[in-house]
Short mmCIF file of C-alpha atoms in Angstrom, two decimals:
data_model
loop_
_atom_site.label_atom_id
_atom_site.label_comp_id
_atom_site.label_asym_id
_atom_site.label_seq_id
_atom_site.Cartn_x
_atom_site.Cartn_y
_atom_site.Cartn_z
CA UNK A 1 -10.71 166.35 235.83
CA UNK A 2 -12.16 168.45 238.61
CA UNK A 3 -9.86 170.42 240.82
CA UNK A 4 -9.45 168.96 244.29
CA UNK A 5 -10.70 171.26 247.01
CA UNK A 6 -8.13 172.58 249.45
CA UNK A 7 -8.76 171.22 252.96
CA UNK A 8 -9.51 173.91 255.51
CA UNK A 9 -6.20 173.23 257.18
CA UNK A 10 -6.55 175.04 260.50
CA UNK A 11 -10.33 175.43 260.74
CA UNK A 12 -10.70 172.84 263.51
CA UNK A 13 -7.27 173.27 265.09
CA UNK A 14 -7.06 174.97 268.50
CA UNK A 15 -6.31 178.68 267.98
CA UNK A 16 -6.45 178.16 264.24
CA UNK A 17 -3.44 178.90 262.06
CA UNK A 18 -1.53 180.58 264.88
CA UNK A 19 -2.08 177.58 267.13
CA UNK A 20 -0.86 175.21 264.44
CA UNK A 21 2.38 177.09 263.93
CA UNK A 22 2.94 177.33 267.68
CA UNK A 23 2.45 173.55 268.01
CA UNK A 24 4.79 172.87 265.09
CA UNK A 25 7.47 175.15 266.54
CA UNK A 26 7.22 173.22 269.81
CA UNK A 27 7.76 169.95 267.91
CA UNK A 28 10.75 171.44 266.09
CA UNK A 29 12.21 172.82 269.32
CA UNK A 30 11.93 169.44 271.03
CA UNK A 31 13.46 167.73 268.01
CA UNK A 32 16.32 170.25 268.05
CA UNK A 33 17.42 168.99 271.46
CA UNK A 34 18.80 165.89 269.69
CA UNK A 35 21.58 168.08 268.31
CA UNK A 36 23.62 167.01 271.33
CA UNK A 37 24.13 163.71 269.52
CA UNK A 38 26.45 165.52 267.10
CA UNK A 39 29.27 165.20 269.63
CA UNK A 40 29.02 161.40 269.52
CA UNK A 41 32.46 159.78 269.42
CA UNK A 42 34.16 163.19 269.60
CA UNK A 43 37.82 162.62 268.86
CA UNK A 44 37.16 159.72 266.52
CA UNK A 45 35.97 159.49 262.94
CA UNK A 46 32.69 158.28 264.43
CA UNK A 47 30.38 156.57 261.96
CA UNK A 48 32.02 154.44 259.30
CA UNK A 49 30.79 156.43 256.28
CA UNK A 50 31.49 159.91 257.64
CA UNK A 51 35.03 160.34 256.28
CA UNK A 52 33.72 159.69 252.76
CA UNK A 53 31.74 162.94 253.08
CA UNK A 54 33.93 165.04 255.39
CA UNK A 55 37.25 164.55 253.54
CA UNK A 56 35.83 165.66 250.13
CA UNK A 57 34.05 168.52 251.92
CA UNK A 58 37.31 169.80 253.35
CA UNK A 59 39.00 169.45 249.97
CA UNK A 60 36.17 171.39 248.33
CA UNK A 61 36.47 174.12 250.96
CA UNK A 62 40.10 174.52 249.89
CA UNK A 63 39.15 174.70 246.20
CA UNK A 64 39.77 171.06 245.25
CA UNK A 65 36.38 170.37 243.71
CA UNK A 66 37.25 167.31 241.65
CA UNK A 67 36.40 164.21 243.75
CA UNK A 68 38.83 161.31 244.00
CA UNK A 69 35.92 158.88 243.59
CA UNK A 70 32.18 159.09 243.09
CA UNK A 71 30.87 157.05 246.01
CA UNK A 72 28.29 159.77 246.63
CA UNK A 73 26.98 162.69 244.58
CA UNK A 74 28.28 166.11 245.53
CA UNK A 75 25.50 168.08 247.21
CA UNK A 76 26.28 167.10 250.79
CA UNK A 77 30.06 167.40 250.53
CA UNK A 78 29.97 170.69 248.63
CA UNK A 79 27.41 172.18 251.03
CA UNK A 80 29.39 171.16 254.10
CA UNK A 81 32.55 172.35 252.37
CA UNK A 82 30.94 175.77 251.85
CA UNK A 83 30.14 175.78 255.57
CA UNK A 84 33.78 175.00 256.40
CA UNK A 85 34.89 177.83 254.14
CA UNK A 86 32.46 180.30 255.72
CA UNK A 87 33.61 179.36 259.22
CA UNK A 88 37.22 179.79 258.15
CA UNK A 89 36.46 183.25 256.77
CA UNK A 90 34.90 184.41 260.04
CA UNK A 91 37.86 183.21 262.07
CA UNK A 92 36.58 179.89 263.38
CA UNK A 93 39.50 177.67 264.34
CA UNK A 94 41.67 180.49 265.68
CA UNK A 95 44.98 181.47 264.14
CA UNK A 96 45.30 178.13 262.37
CA UNK A 97 41.98 178.62 260.62
CA UNK A 98 39.50 175.88 259.76
CA UNK A 99 41.08 174.46 256.60
CA UNK A 100 43.84 172.11 257.80
CA UNK A 101 45.36 169.32 255.74
CA UNK A 102 43.29 166.67 257.55
CA UNK A 103 39.85 167.01 259.17
CA UNK A 104 39.74 167.40 262.93
CA UNK A 105 36.98 166.21 265.28
CA UNK A 106 35.47 169.69 265.03
CA UNK A 107 34.97 169.20 261.29
CA UNK A 108 32.93 166.09 261.99
CA UNK A 109 30.83 167.96 264.56
CA UNK A 110 30.17 170.85 262.15
CA UNK A 111 29.24 168.39 259.41
CA UNK A 112 26.88 166.59 261.75
CA UNK A 113 25.19 169.82 262.77
CA UNK A 114 24.72 170.69 259.10
CA UNK A 115 23.10 167.32 258.44
CA UNK A 116 21.01 167.75 261.58
CA UNK A 117 19.68 171.02 260.18
CA UNK A 118 18.50 169.13 257.08
CA UNK A 119 16.72 166.67 259.37
CA UNK A 120 14.81 169.52 261.00
CA UNK A 121 14.02 170.75 257.51
CA UNK A 122 12.54 167.34 256.70
CA UNK A 123 10.29 167.58 259.76
CA UNK A 124 9.05 170.97 258.57
CA UNK A 125 8.59 169.73 254.99
CA UNK A 126 6.43 166.74 255.97
CA UNK A 127 4.33 168.99 258.20
CA UNK A 128 3.58 171.32 255.29
CA UNK A 129 2.99 168.45 252.85
CA UNK A 130 0.64 166.53 255.13
CA UNK A 131 -1.25 169.70 256.05
CA UNK A 132 -1.71 170.55 252.40
CA UNK A 133 -2.86 167.04 251.51
CA UNK A 134 -5.05 166.15 254.48
CA UNK A 135 -5.39 168.89 257.10
CA UNK A 136 -3.80 170.58 260.10
CA UNK A 137 -3.69 167.58 262.42
CA UNK A 138 -2.14 165.51 259.64
CA UNK A 139 0.65 168.07 259.35
CA UNK A 140 1.37 168.18 263.07
CA UNK A 141 1.11 164.39 263.35
CA UNK A 142 3.51 163.82 260.44
CA UNK A 143 6.09 166.16 261.98
CA UNK A 144 5.80 164.71 265.46
CA UNK A 145 5.94 161.08 264.33
CA UNK A 146 8.89 161.59 261.99
CA UNK A 147 10.71 163.08 264.98
CA UNK A 148 10.28 159.81 266.88
CA UNK A 149 11.54 157.38 264.22
CA UNK A 150 14.61 155.63 265.70
CA UNK A 151 16.34 155.31 262.33
CA UNK A 152 15.58 158.87 261.26
CA UNK A 153 16.75 160.34 264.56
CA UNK A 154 19.78 158.05 264.71
CA UNK A 155 20.94 159.17 261.26
CA UNK A 156 20.11 162.84 261.80
CA UNK A 157 23.28 163.63 263.76
CA UNK A 158 25.70 161.65 261.57
CA UNK A 159 27.40 162.88 258.40
CA UNK A 160 25.78 160.76 255.73
CA UNK A 161 23.97 161.62 252.51
CA UNK A 162 20.74 159.89 253.53
CA UNK A 163 19.28 162.65 255.71
CA UNK A 164 19.79 165.45 253.14
CA UNK A 165 18.26 163.15 250.51
CA UNK A 166 15.24 162.78 252.79
CA UNK A 167 14.85 166.56 252.96
CA UNK A 168 14.86 167.05 249.21
CA UNK A 169 12.57 164.05 248.65
CA UNK A 170 10.07 165.48 251.15
CA UNK A 171 10.21 168.88 249.45
CA UNK A 172 9.66 167.23 246.06
CA UNK A 173 6.51 165.56 247.44
CA UNK A 174 5.33 168.92 248.77
CA UNK A 175 5.81 170.57 245.38
CA UNK A 176 4.10 167.66 243.62
CA UNK A 177 1.10 167.99 245.92
CA UNK A 178 0.90 171.66 245.06
CA UNK A 179 0.96 170.79 241.34
CA UNK A 180 -1.91 168.34 241.75
CA UNK A 181 -4.01 170.20 244.30
CA UNK A 182 -3.38 173.84 243.42
CA UNK A 183 -3.13 173.72 239.64
CA UNK A 184 -0.22 173.57 237.25
CA UNK A 185 1.80 176.62 238.15
CA UNK A 186 5.20 177.04 236.57
CA UNK A 187 6.80 177.89 239.92
CA UNK A 188 5.77 174.54 241.41
CA UNK A 189 7.15 172.60 238.43
CA UNK A 190 10.46 174.44 238.60
CA UNK A 191 10.79 174.03 242.36
CA UNK A 192 9.85 170.36 242.10
CA UNK A 193 12.52 169.82 239.45
CA UNK A 194 15.19 171.52 241.58
CA UNK A 195 14.24 169.49 244.66
CA UNK A 196 14.21 166.19 242.77
CA UNK A 197 17.58 166.99 241.21
CA UNK A 198 19.06 167.81 244.60
CA UNK A 199 17.62 164.58 246.03
CA UNK A 200 19.52 162.60 243.40
CA UNK A 201 22.45 164.94 243.98
CA UNK A 202 22.55 163.71 247.58
CA UNK A 203 22.12 159.99 246.92
CA UNK A 204 22.03 158.14 243.61
CA UNK A 205 19.18 155.81 244.52
CA UNK A 206 16.92 158.80 245.26
CA UNK A 207 16.06 159.07 241.55
CA UNK A 208 12.48 157.84 242.23
CA UNK A 209 11.89 161.35 243.64
CA UNK A 210 10.94 162.37 240.09
CA UNK A 211 7.92 160.04 240.09
CA UNK A 212 5.63 162.23 242.26
CA UNK A 213 6.13 165.06 239.77
CA UNK A 214 5.07 162.82 236.89
CA UNK A 215 1.99 161.56 238.75
CA UNK A 216 1.01 165.04 239.92
CA UNK A 217 1.15 166.25 236.32
CA UNK A 218 -0.87 163.32 234.99
CA UNK A 219 -3.44 163.54 237.78
CA UNK A 220 -3.81 167.33 237.67
CA UNK A 221 -6.24 169.41 235.66
CA UNK A 222 -5.71 169.30 231.92
CA UNK A 223 -4.81 172.54 230.28
CA UNK A 224 -3.90 173.12 226.66
CA UNK A 225 -2.74 170.51 224.21
CA UNK A 226 0.83 171.46 225.15
CA UNK A 227 0.26 170.52 228.78
CA UNK A 228 3.38 168.25 228.88
CA UNK A 229 5.74 171.16 228.34
CA UNK A 230 5.80 171.92 232.05
CA UNK A 231 6.62 168.29 232.85
CA UNK A 232 9.43 168.21 230.30
CA UNK A 233 10.85 171.45 231.69
CA UNK A 234 10.69 170.03 235.22
CA UNK A 235 12.59 166.97 233.98
CA UNK A 236 15.24 169.15 232.38
CA UNK A 237 15.57 171.19 235.57
CA UNK A 238 16.00 167.93 237.52
CA UNK A 239 18.91 166.90 235.31
CA UNK A 240 20.51 170.35 235.53
CA UNK A 241 20.10 170.44 239.31
CA UNK A 242 21.83 167.07 239.62
CA UNK A 243 24.67 168.16 237.34
CA UNK A 244 25.11 171.32 239.41
CA UNK A 245 25.73 169.15 242.48
CA UNK A 246 27.98 166.62 240.72
CA UNK A 247 29.48 168.42 237.70
CA UNK A 248 32.37 166.00 237.38
CA UNK A 249 29.91 163.23 236.55
CA UNK A 250 29.84 164.91 233.14
CA UNK A 251 33.40 166.21 233.02
CA UNK A 252 34.91 162.90 234.15
CA UNK A 253 32.09 160.64 232.99
CA UNK A 254 34.22 157.52 232.44
CA UNK A 255 35.40 157.47 236.04
CA UNK A 256 31.86 158.30 237.16
CA UNK A 257 30.49 155.25 235.32
CA UNK A 258 33.26 153.09 236.81
CA UNK A 259 32.27 154.25 240.30
CA UNK A 260 28.65 153.31 239.66
CA UNK A 261 29.73 149.86 238.53
CA UNK A 262 31.87 149.51 241.64
CA UNK A 263 28.93 150.46 243.89
CA UNK A 264 26.71 147.98 242.06
CA UNK A 265 29.27 145.21 242.70
CA UNK A 266 29.61 146.14 246.38
CA UNK A 267 25.91 145.69 247.04
CA UNK A 268 25.38 142.74 244.75
CA UNK A 269 28.50 140.60 245.16
CA UNK A 270 30.13 141.38 248.49
CA UNK A 271 29.14 139.84 251.81
CA UNK A 272 28.53 142.22 254.70
CA UNK A 273 27.94 140.42 258.02
CA UNK A 274 24.46 141.14 259.42
CA UNK A 275 23.58 143.08 256.26
CA UNK A 276 23.47 140.41 253.54
CA UNK A 277 20.28 138.61 252.59
CA UNK A 278 20.41 134.84 252.29
CA UNK A 279 18.04 135.02 249.31
CA UNK A 280 18.47 136.67 245.93
CA UNK A 281 16.81 139.91 247.08
CA UNK A 282 16.46 141.90 250.27
CA UNK A 283 12.86 143.15 250.17
CA UNK A 284 11.87 141.10 253.19
CA UNK A 285 14.92 142.23 255.15
CA UNK A 286 14.11 145.88 254.44
CA UNK A 287 10.47 145.49 255.47
CA UNK A 288 11.49 143.71 258.67
CA UNK A 289 13.89 146.50 259.59
CA UNK A 290 11.37 149.20 258.75
CA UNK A 291 8.88 147.46 261.05
CA UNK A 292 11.48 147.16 263.80
CA UNK A 293 13.46 150.40 263.66
CA UNK A 294 12.61 152.54 260.63
CA UNK A 295 8.88 153.06 261.16
CA UNK A 296 8.25 150.66 264.03
CA UNK A 297 5.10 148.86 265.01
CA UNK A 298 2.56 151.55 266.02
CA UNK A 299 3.87 153.94 263.38
CA UNK A 300 3.53 151.34 260.64
CA UNK A 301 -0.02 150.60 261.72
CA UNK A 302 -0.81 154.32 261.62
CA UNK A 303 0.72 154.56 258.13
CA UNK A 304 -1.40 151.65 256.92
CA UNK A 305 -4.63 153.04 258.40
CA UNK A 306 -3.84 156.52 257.11
CA UNK A 307 -3.25 155.15 253.63
CA UNK A 308 -6.60 153.33 253.65
CA UNK A 309 -8.40 156.49 254.76
CA UNK A 310 -6.60 158.60 252.19
CA UNK A 311 -7.40 156.14 249.39
CA UNK A 312 -11.10 156.34 250.19
CA UNK A 313 -10.85 160.12 250.16
CA UNK A 314 -8.80 160.51 246.94
CA UNK A 315 -6.64 157.57 245.87
CA UNK A 316 -4.36 159.79 243.81
CA UNK A 317 -2.93 161.63 246.82
CA UNK A 318 -1.54 158.61 248.70
CA UNK A 319 -0.26 157.16 245.43
CA UNK A 320 1.55 160.41 244.71
CA UNK A 321 3.01 160.50 248.24
CA UNK A 322 4.11 156.87 248.42
CA UNK A 323 5.29 156.16 244.89
CA UNK A 324 8.90 157.29 245.41
CA UNK A 325 9.20 155.25 248.61
CA UNK A 326 7.76 152.14 246.93
CA UNK A 327 10.04 152.50 243.90
CA UNK A 328 13.05 152.98 246.16
CA UNK A 329 12.24 149.80 248.07
CA UNK A 330 11.68 147.91 244.82
CA UNK A 331 15.05 149.01 243.45
CA UNK A 332 17.08 148.39 246.61
CA UNK A 333 15.48 145.01 247.17
CA UNK A 334 17.19 143.59 244.09
CA UNK A 335 20.52 143.76 245.93
CA UNK A 336 21.59 141.19 248.50
CA UNK A 337 23.35 143.74 250.73
CA UNK A 338 20.93 145.93 252.64
CA UNK A 339 21.23 148.85 255.03
CA UNK A 340 18.11 150.49 256.43
CA UNK A 341 19.66 153.95 256.10
CA UNK A 342 19.39 153.59 252.31
CA UNK A 343 15.61 153.77 252.72
CA UNK A 344 15.71 156.90 254.89
CA UNK A 345 14.22 159.04 252.07
CA UNK A 346 11.14 156.78 252.28
CA UNK A 347 10.37 157.78 255.87
CA UNK A 348 8.94 161.25 255.07
CA UNK A 349 6.30 159.57 252.89
CA UNK A 350 5.40 157.19 255.73
CA UNK A 351 5.17 160.18 258.06
CA UNK A 352 2.73 161.94 255.73
CA UNK A 353 0.33 159.00 255.50
CA UNK A 354 0.67 158.43 259.25
CA UNK A 355 -0.41 162.03 259.64
CA UNK A 356 -3.45 161.17 257.54
CA UNK A 357 -4.41 158.63 260.22
CA UNK A 358 -4.22 161.35 262.87
CA UNK A 359 -6.39 163.64 260.71
CA UNK A 360 -8.95 160.86 260.23
CA UNK A 361 -9.24 160.37 263.99
CA UNK A 362 -9.68 164.12 264.48
CA UNK A 363 -12.55 164.14 262.01
CA UNK A 364 -14.14 160.99 263.44
CA UNK A 365 -14.02 162.43 266.95
CA UNK A 366 -15.58 165.68 265.78
CA UNK A 367 -18.44 163.90 264.00
CA UNK A 368 -19.24 161.56 266.86
CA UNK A 369 -19.61 164.29 269.47
CA UNK A 370 -21.43 166.88 267.41
CA UNK A 371 -20.86 170.40 266.14
CA UNK A 372 -20.81 172.22 269.49
CA UNK A 373 -17.83 170.47 271.08
CA UNK A 374 -16.81 168.22 268.20
CA UNK A 375 -13.69 170.17 267.25
CA UNK A 376 -12.45 170.06 270.83
CA UNK A 377 -12.99 166.32 271.18
CA UNK A 378 -11.56 165.66 267.74
CA UNK A 379 -8.42 167.57 268.68
CA UNK A 380 -8.12 165.62 271.92
CA UNK A 381 -8.44 162.33 270.05
CA UNK A 382 -5.84 163.41 267.46
CA UNK A 383 -3.39 164.49 270.15
CA UNK A 384 -3.91 161.20 271.99
CA UNK A 385 -3.23 159.30 268.74
CA UNK A 386 0.08 161.13 268.26
CA UNK A 387 1.12 160.26 271.81
CA UNK A 388 -0.01 156.64 271.52
CA UNK A 389 1.77 156.08 268.20
CA UNK A 390 4.97 157.91 269.01
CA UNK A 391 5.57 157.44 272.75
CA UNK A 392 7.48 154.18 272.62
CA UNK A 393 9.63 155.25 269.68
CA UNK A 394 10.26 158.60 271.33
CA UNK A 395 11.50 156.90 274.49
CA UNK A 396 13.79 154.66 272.45
CA UNK A 397 15.26 157.59 270.52
CA UNK A 398 15.82 159.66 273.66
CA UNK A 399 17.63 156.77 275.32
CA UNK A 400 19.72 156.33 272.20
CA UNK A 401 20.72 160.00 272.01
CA UNK A 402 21.47 160.11 275.74
CA UNK A 403 23.67 157.04 275.39
CA UNK A 404 25.65 158.77 272.65
CA UNK A 405 26.82 161.39 275.14
CA UNK A 406 28.95 158.80 276.93
CA UNK A 407 32.56 158.05 276.02
CA UNK A 408 32.81 155.85 272.96
CA UNK A 409 33.75 152.25 273.71
CA UNK A 410 36.51 152.47 271.09
CA UNK A 411 38.23 155.21 273.05
CA UNK A 412 38.19 153.15 276.24
CA UNK A 413 39.31 150.00 274.40
CA UNK A 414 42.14 151.81 272.62
CA UNK A 415 43.42 153.27 275.91
CA UNK A 416 43.33 149.84 277.58
CA UNK A 417 45.14 148.16 274.68
CA UNK A 418 47.90 150.76 274.61
CA UNK A 419 48.42 150.29 278.36
CA UNK A 420 48.23 146.49 278.55
CA UNK A 421 49.17 145.05 275.16
CA UNK A 422 52.87 145.13 274.20
CA UNK A 423 53.93 146.97 271.07
CA UNK A 424 54.25 144.80 267.99
CA UNK A 425 51.50 142.40 269.06
CA UNK A 426 49.40 140.88 266.28
CA UNK A 427 45.78 141.94 266.77
CA UNK A 428 42.75 140.80 264.77
CA UNK A 429 40.18 143.61 264.66
CA UNK A 430 36.54 143.22 263.60
CA UNK A 431 34.76 146.15 261.96
CA UNK A 432 34.30 149.28 264.10
CA UNK A 433 37.31 148.39 266.25
CA UNK A 434 39.44 151.22 267.69
CA UNK A 435 42.14 152.66 265.46
CA UNK A 436 45.44 151.27 266.78
CA UNK A 437 47.89 152.93 264.43
CA UNK A 438 51.35 151.57 263.61
CA UNK A 439 52.14 150.41 267.15
CA UNK A 440 50.60 147.00 266.44
CA UNK A 441 50.33 144.54 263.58
CA UNK A 442 46.62 144.85 262.82
CA UNK A 443 44.77 142.13 260.91
CA UNK A 444 41.41 143.41 259.70
CA UNK A 445 38.45 140.99 259.58
CA UNK A 446 34.97 142.34 258.99
CA UNK A 447 33.50 139.48 261.05
CA UNK A 448 35.44 136.49 262.38
CA UNK A 449 32.48 134.09 262.34
CA UNK A 450 30.36 135.07 259.32
CA UNK A 451 29.79 134.25 256.55
CA UNK A 452 32.17 131.46 257.62
CA UNK A 453 34.05 130.67 260.80
CA UNK A 454 37.58 132.07 260.44
CA UNK A 455 38.48 131.96 264.12
CA UNK A 456 40.83 128.96 264.06
CA UNK A 457 42.88 130.18 261.10
CA UNK A 458 43.06 133.71 262.53
CA UNK A 459 44.09 132.45 265.96
CA UNK A 460 47.19 130.95 264.37
CA UNK A 461 48.16 134.42 263.09
CA UNK A 462 47.29 136.57 266.12
CA UNK A 463 48.08 137.29 269.75
CA UNK A 464 44.89 139.24 270.54
CA UNK A 465 41.40 139.72 269.13
CA UNK A 466 39.23 142.85 269.30
CA UNK A 467 35.67 141.55 268.90
CA UNK A 468 32.85 144.01 268.15
CA UNK A 469 30.03 141.90 266.67
CA UNK A 470 29.59 139.20 269.29
CA UNK A 471 26.68 140.99 271.02
CA UNK A 472 24.87 142.18 267.92
CA UNK A 473 21.12 141.52 268.02
CA UNK A 474 20.99 139.46 264.84
CA UNK A 475 23.83 137.21 265.89
CA UNK A 476 22.31 136.67 269.32
CA UNK A 477 18.69 136.17 268.25
CA UNK A 478 18.33 135.40 264.55
CA UNK A 479 18.23 131.66 263.70
CA UNK A 480 20.07 132.43 260.47
CA UNK A 481 23.15 133.29 262.53
CA UNK A 482 23.04 130.22 264.77
CA UNK A 483 26.34 128.94 263.36
CA UNK A 484 28.03 132.32 263.90
CA UNK A 485 26.67 132.43 267.45
CA UNK A 486 28.03 128.99 268.18
CA UNK A 487 31.39 129.89 266.62
CA UNK A 488 31.67 132.90 268.94
CA UNK A 489 30.85 130.66 271.92
CA UNK A 490 33.58 128.18 271.00
CA UNK A 491 36.02 131.02 270.37
CA UNK A 492 35.32 132.50 273.81
CA UNK A 493 35.88 129.11 275.45
CA UNK A 494 39.24 128.64 273.73
CA UNK A 495 40.63 132.08 274.50
CA UNK A 496 40.89 134.40 277.49
CA UNK A 497 38.63 137.44 277.82
CA UNK A 498 40.94 140.13 279.22
CA UNK A 499 38.82 143.28 278.83
CA UNK A 500 35.20 144.18 278.12
CA UNK A 501 33.64 147.53 277.28
CA UNK A 502 29.85 147.49 277.19
CA UNK A 503 28.44 150.01 274.71
CA UNK A 504 24.91 150.80 273.54
CA UNK A 505 24.66 153.46 276.24
CA UNK A 506 25.21 151.03 279.13
CA UNK A 507 28.76 151.99 280.14
CA UNK A 508 29.86 153.60 276.89
CA UNK A 509 28.42 154.74 273.59
CA UNK A 510 29.14 152.64 270.51
CA UNK A 511 29.25 148.87 270.28
CA UNK A 512 30.19 146.29 272.87
CA UNK A 513 33.92 145.62 272.54
CA UNK A 514 35.69 142.58 273.97
CA UNK A 515 39.44 141.99 273.95
CA UNK A 516 40.61 138.36 273.95
CA UNK A 517 44.12 137.02 274.47
CA UNK A 518 44.80 134.03 272.23
CA UNK A 519 45.61 130.85 274.17
CA UNK A 520 48.32 129.31 271.99
#
């Protein structure tokens, strides 16, 4: 197999290599302004999954490395825990230090900033990968477009394992491209194995990250008869890297296996309102959400066109880039419960092939105009493509981040309830309701109208309702939730709306929250 020629990455880019790095630094600097979202819901636990990372991180910072349960692998918690420990050692937190018995709001902010740093790392990684695969404009386009993805940006300032998994998946793709395009160097195999192991060490379903390494090895130049040794070593390094992030998966393997079975049951057997497919699988639901919020509309079109162009150029490169994302979607689609954030590690791959579309337009523009001014016109066309593809998503993400700076609707609702609702009242709370403590008799209900209408039976047990899902887009617009929508309407007619807190950046951040008094 002939070696693939390296594209002259910055040959046609304004100011060459220096200009490319300046442009990329501008993209990274603009993306860094989203760090202000890390203070979202300050004073609360914020996003529902955050305590599952922050609490083990604080325990690890204090030397308690054995996890209570294996909901997530250990890379994110241990890394954030090391950050907590370092801050404690330099005096952060004052006389009390930074290792209390329970996490404070500042621990959530620090964790979010750590995760945000991994998001910026993902932007840099896709820029380098796309530049290596397709050219300079592909690299800049991939970085810029990934920075506009609503789902990627929205998850970048929350403490979850999905964003770090995206970073290590993107770095694995970069290393795999180097194996295929630059020859089989031991350093690339070892780095690829470490990155793939860390990807799985962030999120269990990121195991398809190993596939680009396999394809890069099979597609690369053949060496000696022992050419598979490097691949086997990379596989061994992947396993060791994962174990280094989650050592108790081996030490306490029985409980680890039990946790995996529990997670399998959660996503296969439980019913999560607005996140459960009505069919046996959720492939269609994932694709719909990618089209709407993960890699929306113009970005998906760019990814499709870039893939077609890349296939005509060398079909192995787009296959290598996209294989982990496709395998991840295939695996997750077998489960009825779906959350778009689980596919976050697929977005770097979509960014890379979207960058290929930008590179194709740069080359088309250069050829159409001619050699004298072709590079200039090609650059203008590429820049215009980045703006056209990313402008609408960028506006949506900026509005979303700006809305997060407002007071969380849960804070306002909790303050109103404490002032107006007598102690001891029985309150039904949907998911993401404010924490009301022991002052009230709280009845938790994930959703009062789906999968079945529970409103009448719950009304007999309660004095008040805190409703958080009534305004959700799917309930209001999706025909599949027509019965839930009607049940909410009947519920609102029967009971008295006594307070309303409009979220989504309108009056508050967070969800819309409505408080109803039951009309007995």
